[in-house]
Short mmCIF file of C-alpha atoms in Angstrom, two decimals:
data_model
loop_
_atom_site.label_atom_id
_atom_site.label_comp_id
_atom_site.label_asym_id
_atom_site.label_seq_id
_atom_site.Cartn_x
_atom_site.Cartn_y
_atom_site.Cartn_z
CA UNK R 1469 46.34 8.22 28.01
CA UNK R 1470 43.28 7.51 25.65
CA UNK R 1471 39.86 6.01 26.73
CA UNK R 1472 39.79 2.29 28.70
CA UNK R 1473 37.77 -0.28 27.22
CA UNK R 1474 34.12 -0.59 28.82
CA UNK R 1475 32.53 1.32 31.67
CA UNK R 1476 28.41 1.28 32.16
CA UNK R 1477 28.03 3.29 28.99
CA UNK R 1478 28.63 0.53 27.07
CA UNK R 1479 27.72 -2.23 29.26
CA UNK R 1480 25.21 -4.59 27.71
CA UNK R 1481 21.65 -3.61 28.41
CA UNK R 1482 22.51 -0.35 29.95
CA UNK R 1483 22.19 3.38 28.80
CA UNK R 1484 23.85 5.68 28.12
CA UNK R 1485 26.33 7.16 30.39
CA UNK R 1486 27.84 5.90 33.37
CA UNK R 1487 26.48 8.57 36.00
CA UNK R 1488 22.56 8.01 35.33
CA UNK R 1489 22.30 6.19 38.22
CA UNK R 1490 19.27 3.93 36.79
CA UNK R 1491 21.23 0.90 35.18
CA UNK R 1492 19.80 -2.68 36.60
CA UNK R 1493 21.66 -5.81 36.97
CA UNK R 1494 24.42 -7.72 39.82
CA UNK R 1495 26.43 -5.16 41.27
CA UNK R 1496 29.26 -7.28 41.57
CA UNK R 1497 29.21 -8.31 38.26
CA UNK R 1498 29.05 -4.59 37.01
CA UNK R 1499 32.09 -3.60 38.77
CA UNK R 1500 34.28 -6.21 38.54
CA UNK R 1501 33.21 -6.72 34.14
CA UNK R 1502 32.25 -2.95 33.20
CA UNK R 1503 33.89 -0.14 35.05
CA UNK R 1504 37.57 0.50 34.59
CA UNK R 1505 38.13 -3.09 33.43
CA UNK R 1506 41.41 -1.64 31.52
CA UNK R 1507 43.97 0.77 31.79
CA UNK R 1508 42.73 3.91 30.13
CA UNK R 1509 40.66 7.24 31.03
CA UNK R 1510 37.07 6.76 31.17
CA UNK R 1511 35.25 6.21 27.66
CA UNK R 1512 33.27 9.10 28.15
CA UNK R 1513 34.04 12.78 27.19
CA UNK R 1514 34.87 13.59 30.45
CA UNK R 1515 37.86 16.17 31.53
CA UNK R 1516 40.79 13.32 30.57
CA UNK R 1517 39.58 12.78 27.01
CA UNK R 1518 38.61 16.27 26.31
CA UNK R 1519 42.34 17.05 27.17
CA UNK R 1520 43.64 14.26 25.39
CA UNK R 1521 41.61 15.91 22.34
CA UNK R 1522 42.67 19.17 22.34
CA UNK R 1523 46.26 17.99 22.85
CA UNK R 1524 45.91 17.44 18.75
CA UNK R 1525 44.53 20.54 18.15
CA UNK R 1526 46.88 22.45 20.10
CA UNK R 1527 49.52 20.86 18.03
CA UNK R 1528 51.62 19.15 20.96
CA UNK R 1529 51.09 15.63 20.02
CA UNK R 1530 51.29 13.40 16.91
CA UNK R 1531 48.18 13.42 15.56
CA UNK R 1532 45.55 10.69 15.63
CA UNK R 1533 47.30 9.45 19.28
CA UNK R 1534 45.28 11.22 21.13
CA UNK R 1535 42.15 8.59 21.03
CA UNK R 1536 43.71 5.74 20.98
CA UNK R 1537 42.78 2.90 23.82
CA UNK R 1538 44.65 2.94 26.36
CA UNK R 1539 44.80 -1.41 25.91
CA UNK R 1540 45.51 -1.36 22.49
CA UNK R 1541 48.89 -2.12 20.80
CA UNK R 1542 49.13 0.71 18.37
CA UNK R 1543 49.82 2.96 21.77
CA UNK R 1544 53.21 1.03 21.81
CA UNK R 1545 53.61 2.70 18.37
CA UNK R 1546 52.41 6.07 19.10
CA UNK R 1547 54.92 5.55 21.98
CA UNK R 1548 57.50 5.10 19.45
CA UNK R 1549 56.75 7.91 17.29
CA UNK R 1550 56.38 10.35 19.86
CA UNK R 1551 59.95 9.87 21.11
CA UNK R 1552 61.17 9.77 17.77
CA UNK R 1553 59.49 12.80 16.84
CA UNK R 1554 60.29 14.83 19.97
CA UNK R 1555 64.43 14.00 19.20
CA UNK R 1556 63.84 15.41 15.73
CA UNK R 1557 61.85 18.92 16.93
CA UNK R 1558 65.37 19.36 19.15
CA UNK R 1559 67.03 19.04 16.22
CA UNK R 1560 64.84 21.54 14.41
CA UNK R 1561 64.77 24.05 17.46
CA UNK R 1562 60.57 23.35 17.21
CA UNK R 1563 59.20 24.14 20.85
CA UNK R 1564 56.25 23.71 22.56
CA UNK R 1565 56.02 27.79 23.02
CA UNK R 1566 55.74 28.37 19.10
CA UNK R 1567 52.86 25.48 18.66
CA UNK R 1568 50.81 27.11 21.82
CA UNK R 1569 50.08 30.38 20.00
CA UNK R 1570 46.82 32.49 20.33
CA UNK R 1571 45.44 31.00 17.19
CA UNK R 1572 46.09 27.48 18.67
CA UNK R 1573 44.17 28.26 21.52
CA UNK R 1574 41.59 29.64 19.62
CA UNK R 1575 41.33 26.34 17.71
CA UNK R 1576 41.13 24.73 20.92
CA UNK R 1577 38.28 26.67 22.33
CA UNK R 1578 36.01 26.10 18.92
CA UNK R 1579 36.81 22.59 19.07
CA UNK R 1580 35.99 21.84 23.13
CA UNK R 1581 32.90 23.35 22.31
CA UNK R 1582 31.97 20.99 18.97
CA UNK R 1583 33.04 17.99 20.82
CA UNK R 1584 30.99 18.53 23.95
CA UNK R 1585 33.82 18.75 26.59
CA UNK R 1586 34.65 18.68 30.35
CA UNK R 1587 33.70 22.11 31.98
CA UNK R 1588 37.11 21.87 33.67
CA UNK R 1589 38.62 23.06 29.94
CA UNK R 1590 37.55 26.99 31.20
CA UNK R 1591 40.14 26.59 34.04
CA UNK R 1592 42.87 24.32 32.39
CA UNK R 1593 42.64 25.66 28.89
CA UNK R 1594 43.05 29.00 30.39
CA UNK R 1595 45.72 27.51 33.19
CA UNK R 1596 47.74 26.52 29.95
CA UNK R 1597 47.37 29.38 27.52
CA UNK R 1598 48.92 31.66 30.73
CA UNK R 1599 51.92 29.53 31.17
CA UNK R 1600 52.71 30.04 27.30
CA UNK R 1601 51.58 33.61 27.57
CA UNK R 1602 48.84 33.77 26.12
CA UNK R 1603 45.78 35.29 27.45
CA UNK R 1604 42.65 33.11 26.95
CA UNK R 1605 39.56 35.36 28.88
CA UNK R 1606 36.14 33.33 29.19
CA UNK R 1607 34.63 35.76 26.78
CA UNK R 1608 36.47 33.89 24.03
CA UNK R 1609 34.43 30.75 25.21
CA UNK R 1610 31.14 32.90 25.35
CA UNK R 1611 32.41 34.25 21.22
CA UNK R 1612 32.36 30.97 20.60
CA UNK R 1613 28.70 29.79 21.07
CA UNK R 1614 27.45 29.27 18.16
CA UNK R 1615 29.61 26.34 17.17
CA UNK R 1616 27.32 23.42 17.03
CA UNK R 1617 28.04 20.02 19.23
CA UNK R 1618 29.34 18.17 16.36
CA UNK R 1619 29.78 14.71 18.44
CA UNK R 1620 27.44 12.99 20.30
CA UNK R 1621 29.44 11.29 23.18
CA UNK R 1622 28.74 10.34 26.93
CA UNK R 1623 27.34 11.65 28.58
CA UNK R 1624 26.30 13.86 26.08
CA UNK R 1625 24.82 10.88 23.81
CA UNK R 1626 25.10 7.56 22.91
CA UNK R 1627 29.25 7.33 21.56
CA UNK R 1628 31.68 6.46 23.36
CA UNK R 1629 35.78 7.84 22.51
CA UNK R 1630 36.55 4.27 21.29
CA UNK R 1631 33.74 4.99 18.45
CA UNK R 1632 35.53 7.80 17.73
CA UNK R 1633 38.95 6.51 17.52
CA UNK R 1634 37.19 3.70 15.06
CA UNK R 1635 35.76 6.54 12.73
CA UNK R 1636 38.51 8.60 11.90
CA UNK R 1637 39.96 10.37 15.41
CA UNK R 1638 40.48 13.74 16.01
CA UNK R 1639 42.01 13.98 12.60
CA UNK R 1640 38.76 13.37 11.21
CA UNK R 1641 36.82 15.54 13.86
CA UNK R 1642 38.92 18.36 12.65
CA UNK R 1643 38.17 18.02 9.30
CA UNK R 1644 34.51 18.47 9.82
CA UNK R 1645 35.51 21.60 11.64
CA UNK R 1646 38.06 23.26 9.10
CA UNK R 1647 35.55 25.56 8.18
CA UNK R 1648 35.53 27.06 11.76
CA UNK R 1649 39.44 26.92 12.35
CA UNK R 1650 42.62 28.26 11.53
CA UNK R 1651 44.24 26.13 9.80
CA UNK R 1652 47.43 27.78 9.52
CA UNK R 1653 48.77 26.44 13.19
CA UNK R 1654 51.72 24.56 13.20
CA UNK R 1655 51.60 20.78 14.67
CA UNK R 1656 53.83 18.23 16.21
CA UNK R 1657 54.61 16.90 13.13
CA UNK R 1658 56.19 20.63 11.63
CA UNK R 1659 53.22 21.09 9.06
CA UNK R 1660 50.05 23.47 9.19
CA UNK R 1661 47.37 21.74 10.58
CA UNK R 1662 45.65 22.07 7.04
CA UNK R 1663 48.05 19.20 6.17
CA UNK R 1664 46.86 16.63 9.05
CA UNK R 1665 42.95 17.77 7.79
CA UNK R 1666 43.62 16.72 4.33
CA UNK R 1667 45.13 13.34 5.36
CA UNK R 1668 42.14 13.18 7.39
CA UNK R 1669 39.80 10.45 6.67
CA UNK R 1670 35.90 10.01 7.97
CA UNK R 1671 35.97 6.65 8.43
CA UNK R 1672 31.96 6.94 9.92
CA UNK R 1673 30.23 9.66 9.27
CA UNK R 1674 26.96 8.67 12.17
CA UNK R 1675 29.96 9.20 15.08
CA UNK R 1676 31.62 12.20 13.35
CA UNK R 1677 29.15 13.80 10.99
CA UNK R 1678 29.16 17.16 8.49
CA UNK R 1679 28.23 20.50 10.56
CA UNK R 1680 25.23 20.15 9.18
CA UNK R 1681 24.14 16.54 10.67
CA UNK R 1682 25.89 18.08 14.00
CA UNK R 1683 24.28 16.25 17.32
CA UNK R 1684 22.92 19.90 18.60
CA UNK R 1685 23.03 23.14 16.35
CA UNK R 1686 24.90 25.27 19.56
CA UNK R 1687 28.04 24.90 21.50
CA UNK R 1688 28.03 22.04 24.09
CA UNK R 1689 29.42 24.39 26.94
CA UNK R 1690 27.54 27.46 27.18
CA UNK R 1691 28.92 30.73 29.54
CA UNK R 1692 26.32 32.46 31.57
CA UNK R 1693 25.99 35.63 32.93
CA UNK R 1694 23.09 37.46 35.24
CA UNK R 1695 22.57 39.16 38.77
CA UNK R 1696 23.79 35.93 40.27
CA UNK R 1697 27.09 35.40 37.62
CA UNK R 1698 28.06 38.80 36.57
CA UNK R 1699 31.29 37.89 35.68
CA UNK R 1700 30.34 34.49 34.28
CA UNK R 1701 29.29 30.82 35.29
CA UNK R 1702 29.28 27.49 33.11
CA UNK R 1703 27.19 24.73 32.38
CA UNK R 1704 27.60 21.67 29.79
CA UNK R 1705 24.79 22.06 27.88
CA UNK R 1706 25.61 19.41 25.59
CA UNK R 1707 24.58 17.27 28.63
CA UNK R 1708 20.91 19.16 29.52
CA UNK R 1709 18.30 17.55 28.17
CA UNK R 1710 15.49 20.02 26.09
CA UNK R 1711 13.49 19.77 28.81
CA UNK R 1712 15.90 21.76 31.10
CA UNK R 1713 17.23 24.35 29.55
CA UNK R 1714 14.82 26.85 30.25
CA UNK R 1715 14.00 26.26 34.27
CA UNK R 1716 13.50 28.15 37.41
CA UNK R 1717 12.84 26.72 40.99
CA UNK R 1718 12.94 27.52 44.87
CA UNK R 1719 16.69 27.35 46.42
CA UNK R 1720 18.20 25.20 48.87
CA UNK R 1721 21.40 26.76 50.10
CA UNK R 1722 24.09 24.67 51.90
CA UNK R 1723 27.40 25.77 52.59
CA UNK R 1724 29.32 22.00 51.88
CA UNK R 1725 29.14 19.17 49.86
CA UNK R 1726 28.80 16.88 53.14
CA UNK R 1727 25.13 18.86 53.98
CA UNK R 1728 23.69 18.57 50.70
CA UNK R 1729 24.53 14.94 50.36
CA UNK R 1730 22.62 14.60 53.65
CA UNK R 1731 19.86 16.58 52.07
CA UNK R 1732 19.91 14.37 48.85
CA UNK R 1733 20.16 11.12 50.75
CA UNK R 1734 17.88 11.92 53.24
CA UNK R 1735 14.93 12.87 50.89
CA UNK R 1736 15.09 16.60 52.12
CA UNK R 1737 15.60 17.96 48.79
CA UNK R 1738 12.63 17.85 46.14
CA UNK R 1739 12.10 17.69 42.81
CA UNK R 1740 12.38 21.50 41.10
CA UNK R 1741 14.04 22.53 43.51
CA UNK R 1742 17.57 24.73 42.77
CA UNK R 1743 20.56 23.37 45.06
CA UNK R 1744 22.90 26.30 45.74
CA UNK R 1745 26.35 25.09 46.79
CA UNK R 1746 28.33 27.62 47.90
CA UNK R 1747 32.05 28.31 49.59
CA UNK R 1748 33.58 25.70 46.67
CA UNK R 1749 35.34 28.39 44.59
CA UNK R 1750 39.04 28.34 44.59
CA UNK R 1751 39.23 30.76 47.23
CA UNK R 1752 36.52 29.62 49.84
CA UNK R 1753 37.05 25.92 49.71
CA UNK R 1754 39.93 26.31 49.16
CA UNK R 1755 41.05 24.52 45.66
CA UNK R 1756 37.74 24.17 43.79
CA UNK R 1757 37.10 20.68 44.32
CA UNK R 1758 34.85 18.85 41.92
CA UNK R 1759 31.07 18.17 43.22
CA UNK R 1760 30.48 14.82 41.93
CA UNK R 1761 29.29 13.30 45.16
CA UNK R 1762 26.28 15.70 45.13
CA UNK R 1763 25.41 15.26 40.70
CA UNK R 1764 25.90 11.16 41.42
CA UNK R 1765 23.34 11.53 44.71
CA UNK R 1766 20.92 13.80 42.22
CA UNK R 1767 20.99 10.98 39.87
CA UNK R 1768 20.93 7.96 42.08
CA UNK R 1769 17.73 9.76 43.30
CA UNK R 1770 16.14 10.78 40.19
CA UNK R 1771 15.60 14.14 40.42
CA UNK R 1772 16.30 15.08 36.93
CA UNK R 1773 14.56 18.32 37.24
CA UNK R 1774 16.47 19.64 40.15
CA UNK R 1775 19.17 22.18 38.95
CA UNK R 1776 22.50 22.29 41.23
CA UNK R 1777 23.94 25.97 41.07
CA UNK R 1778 27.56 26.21 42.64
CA UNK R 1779 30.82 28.36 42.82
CA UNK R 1780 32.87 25.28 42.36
CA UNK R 1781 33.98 22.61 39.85
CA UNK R 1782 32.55 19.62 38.11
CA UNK R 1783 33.57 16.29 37.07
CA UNK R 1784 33.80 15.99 33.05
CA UNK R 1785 31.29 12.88 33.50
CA UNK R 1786 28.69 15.62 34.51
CA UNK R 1787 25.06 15.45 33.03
CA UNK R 1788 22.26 17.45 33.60
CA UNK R 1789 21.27 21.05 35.06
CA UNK R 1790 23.95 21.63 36.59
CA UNK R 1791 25.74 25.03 36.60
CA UNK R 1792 29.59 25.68 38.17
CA UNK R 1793 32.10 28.29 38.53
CA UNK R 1794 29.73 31.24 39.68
CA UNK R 1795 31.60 33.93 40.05
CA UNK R 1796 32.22 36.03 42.04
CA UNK R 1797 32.34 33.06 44.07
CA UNK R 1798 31.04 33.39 47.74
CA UNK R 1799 34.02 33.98 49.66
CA UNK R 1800 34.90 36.88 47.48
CA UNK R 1801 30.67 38.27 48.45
CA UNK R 1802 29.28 37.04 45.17
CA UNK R 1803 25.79 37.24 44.86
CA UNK R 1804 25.54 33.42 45.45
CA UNK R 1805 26.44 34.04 49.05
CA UNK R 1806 23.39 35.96 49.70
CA UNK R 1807 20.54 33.33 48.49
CA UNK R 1808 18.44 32.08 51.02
CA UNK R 1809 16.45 29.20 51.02
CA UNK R 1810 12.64 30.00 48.81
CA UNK R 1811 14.57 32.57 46.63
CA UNK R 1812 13.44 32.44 43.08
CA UNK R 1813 16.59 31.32 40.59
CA UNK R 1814 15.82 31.16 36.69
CA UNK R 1815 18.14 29.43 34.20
CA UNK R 1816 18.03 30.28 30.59
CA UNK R 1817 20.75 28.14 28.87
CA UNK R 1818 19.42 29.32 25.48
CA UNK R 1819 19.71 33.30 26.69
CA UNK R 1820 22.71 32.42 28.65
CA UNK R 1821 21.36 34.05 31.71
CA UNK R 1822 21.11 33.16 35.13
CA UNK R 1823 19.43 35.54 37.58
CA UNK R 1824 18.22 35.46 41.13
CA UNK R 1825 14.56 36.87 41.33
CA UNK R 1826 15.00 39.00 44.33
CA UNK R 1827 14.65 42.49 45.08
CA UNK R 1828 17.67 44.68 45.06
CA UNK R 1829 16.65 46.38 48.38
CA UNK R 1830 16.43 43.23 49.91
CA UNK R 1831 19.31 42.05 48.48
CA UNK R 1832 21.36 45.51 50.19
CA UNK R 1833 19.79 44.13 53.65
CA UNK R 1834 21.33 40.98 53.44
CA UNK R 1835 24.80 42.09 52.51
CA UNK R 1836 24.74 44.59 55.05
CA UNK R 1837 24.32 41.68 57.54
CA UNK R 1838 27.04 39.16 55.74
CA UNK R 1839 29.85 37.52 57.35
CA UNK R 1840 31.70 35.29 55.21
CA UNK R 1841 32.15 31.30 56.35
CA UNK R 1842 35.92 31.19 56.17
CA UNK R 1843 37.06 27.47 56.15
CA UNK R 1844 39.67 26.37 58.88
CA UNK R 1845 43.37 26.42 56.52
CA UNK R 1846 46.76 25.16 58.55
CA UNK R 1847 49.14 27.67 57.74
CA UNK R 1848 51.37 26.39 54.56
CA UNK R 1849 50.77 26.38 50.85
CA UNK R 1850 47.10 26.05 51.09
CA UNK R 1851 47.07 29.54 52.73
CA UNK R 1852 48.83 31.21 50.58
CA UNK R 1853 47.16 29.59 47.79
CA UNK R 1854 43.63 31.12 48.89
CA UNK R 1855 45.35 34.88 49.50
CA UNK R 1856 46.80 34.31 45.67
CA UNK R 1857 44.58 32.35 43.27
CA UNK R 1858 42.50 34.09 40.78
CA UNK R 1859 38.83 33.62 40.24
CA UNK R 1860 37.13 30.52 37.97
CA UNK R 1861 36.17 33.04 35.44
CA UNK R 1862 40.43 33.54 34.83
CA UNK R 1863 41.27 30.12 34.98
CA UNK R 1864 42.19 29.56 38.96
CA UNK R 1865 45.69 30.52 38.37
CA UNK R 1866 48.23 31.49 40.95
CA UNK R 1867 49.36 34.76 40.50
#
């Protein structure tokens, strides 16, 4: 665990984040000097970190280890204490069931949305919580929309996790949060988490500053809903830039990743234009895989102001307009199934709504005429994974 030591975020001359796809310079020198140079996650807030994050705030591992590079000697320590620590919760009868409470969870939610995390934490937080047994439904996410982006890490802004390791940690994070948590959980370490806040220090308050200096004054993943999401849909809009977060455009439907790479590559898609990418869900691809091929192609190809609109996943290095886990998803005769290429979709990040801007009559035409594109599965687990997984909106957990 914890963050590597230089990736093209930090690389010198470049900006940013490492999926802008507009960074100059030898490409063999960039990938042999400053991508994955180290052992570690990527230095971005990407799904890895975000999970290594919330770890602490769950209460299931020492705090301030969470952050630490994944070169650096003090992981050798935190190595140390963790085993020592785990002997002495035995000893204590202190289990990972009565840390992972609702209020934990709850804590963990808030805090994924002040520090700008992965998408991926509204099917793993969830996957988690369920396997404690708790219930964590996405309308706790959507409650929690007002907390402001404190931090403002890649690809969200210009930090990286190392910077903020160096100012303080998660400890620190989550003292700039108290005011929004419940500090009564139990950690690792046997105390309330009130404890580990007022040990916290802010070593630099630029990387991790007051609520009221936070890097955007909303949460930096926002839940949708709409004719085209009625049972919800996600986009990191920590990651949109101002520009984008009120936009509509034409679709461009394509039924796999492979075609609207093609589309990308080949110069077929235009700026403004909304991809739809649909049959990705758990059920209809099956598995949910991430879409990065087609957000890096966007990129590489500088169509900033092309929204992508899809029933699948994301990688946590995701930037941009780009919206995931529509549900119902296709295969299950969501809405999303239905667009054609020219249909009107409007996103309004702000009004968290999503809608497709076509007739309902018309709509009842199409559906009447539906078949579903049911991907080719070899009998096995796979199979019975698509006749038993749940939708993204619960997490994509097996029943």
């Amino acid at each position: 665990g914890g963050p590597g030591q230089m990736d093209i975020r930090n690389a010198p001359g470049k900006t940013l984040s490492i999926d802008h796809g507009d960074y100059t310079g030898d490409p063999e020198r960039l990938n042999k000097s400053f991508t994955c140079a180290t052992c570690g996650a990527c230095e971005i807030m990407g799904t890895a970190n975000t999970f290594q994050c919330l770890a602490e705030v769950l209460g299931i591992c020492v705090p301030g280890t969470a952050n630490i590079p994944g070169w650096h000697a003090d992981k050798l320590e935190a190595a140390r204490v963790t085993g020592e620590r785990v002997v002495e919760m035995v000893r204590e009868g202190l289990n990972a069931r009565q840390l992972l409470t609702a209020a934990a969870f709850d804590n963990a939610v808030k805090t994924a949305m002040a520090i700008g995390g992965s998408t991926n934490t509204l099917l793993h937080l969830p996957a988690i919580a369920d396997s404690a047994g708790v219930t964590l439904p996405v309308s706790r996410f959507a409650e929690a929309a007002d907390v402001p982006t404190l931090l403002a890490v890649s690809p969200n802004g210009p930090w990286g996790i190392q910077d903020v390791w160096a100012a303080g940690g998660m400890p620190a994070v989550l003292k700039q949060l108290q005011s929004l948590l419940d500090t009564s959980t139990t950690t690792a370490m046997g105390v309330p988490l009130r404890e580990v806040i007022d040990a916290a220090v802010v070593v630099d308050p630029e990387v991790i500053p007051p609520l009221e200096k936070a890097f955007r004054p909303t949460a930096g993943i926002a839940i949708l809903h709409g004719n085209l999401a009625p049972d919800s849909c996600v986009i990191k809009a920590a990651g949109v830039h101002e520009s984008m977060m009120v936009c509509s455009g034409p679709a461009r439907c394509f039924d796999s990743e492979e075609e609207a790479l093609h589309a990308i590559n080949d110069d077929v898609v235009q700026q403004g234009e909304v991809i739809v990418l649909r049959y990705q869900g758990p059920k209809g691809s099956p598995g949910m895989p991430e879409m990065l091929g087609a957000t890096a192609a966007l990129k590489a190809k500088g169509l900033k102001r092309t929204a992508l609109v899809t029933d699948g996943r994301f990688s946590g290095a995701t930037s941009g307009p780009c919206v995931g886990h529509i549900c119902p998803e296709a295969a299950d005769g969501g809405l999303i199934a239905l667009v054609q290429d020219g249909d009107v979709i409007a996103i309004d990040i702000p009004a968290r709504r999503i809608n497709l801007a076509v007739p309902q009559e018309e709509l009842q035409r199409r559906r009447e005429h539906w078949r579903p594109v049911e991907k080719a599965v070899p009998a096995g687990y796979m199979r019975r994974y698509r006749k038993h997984v749940r939708p993204a909106c619960e997490g994509a957990i097996l029943d």
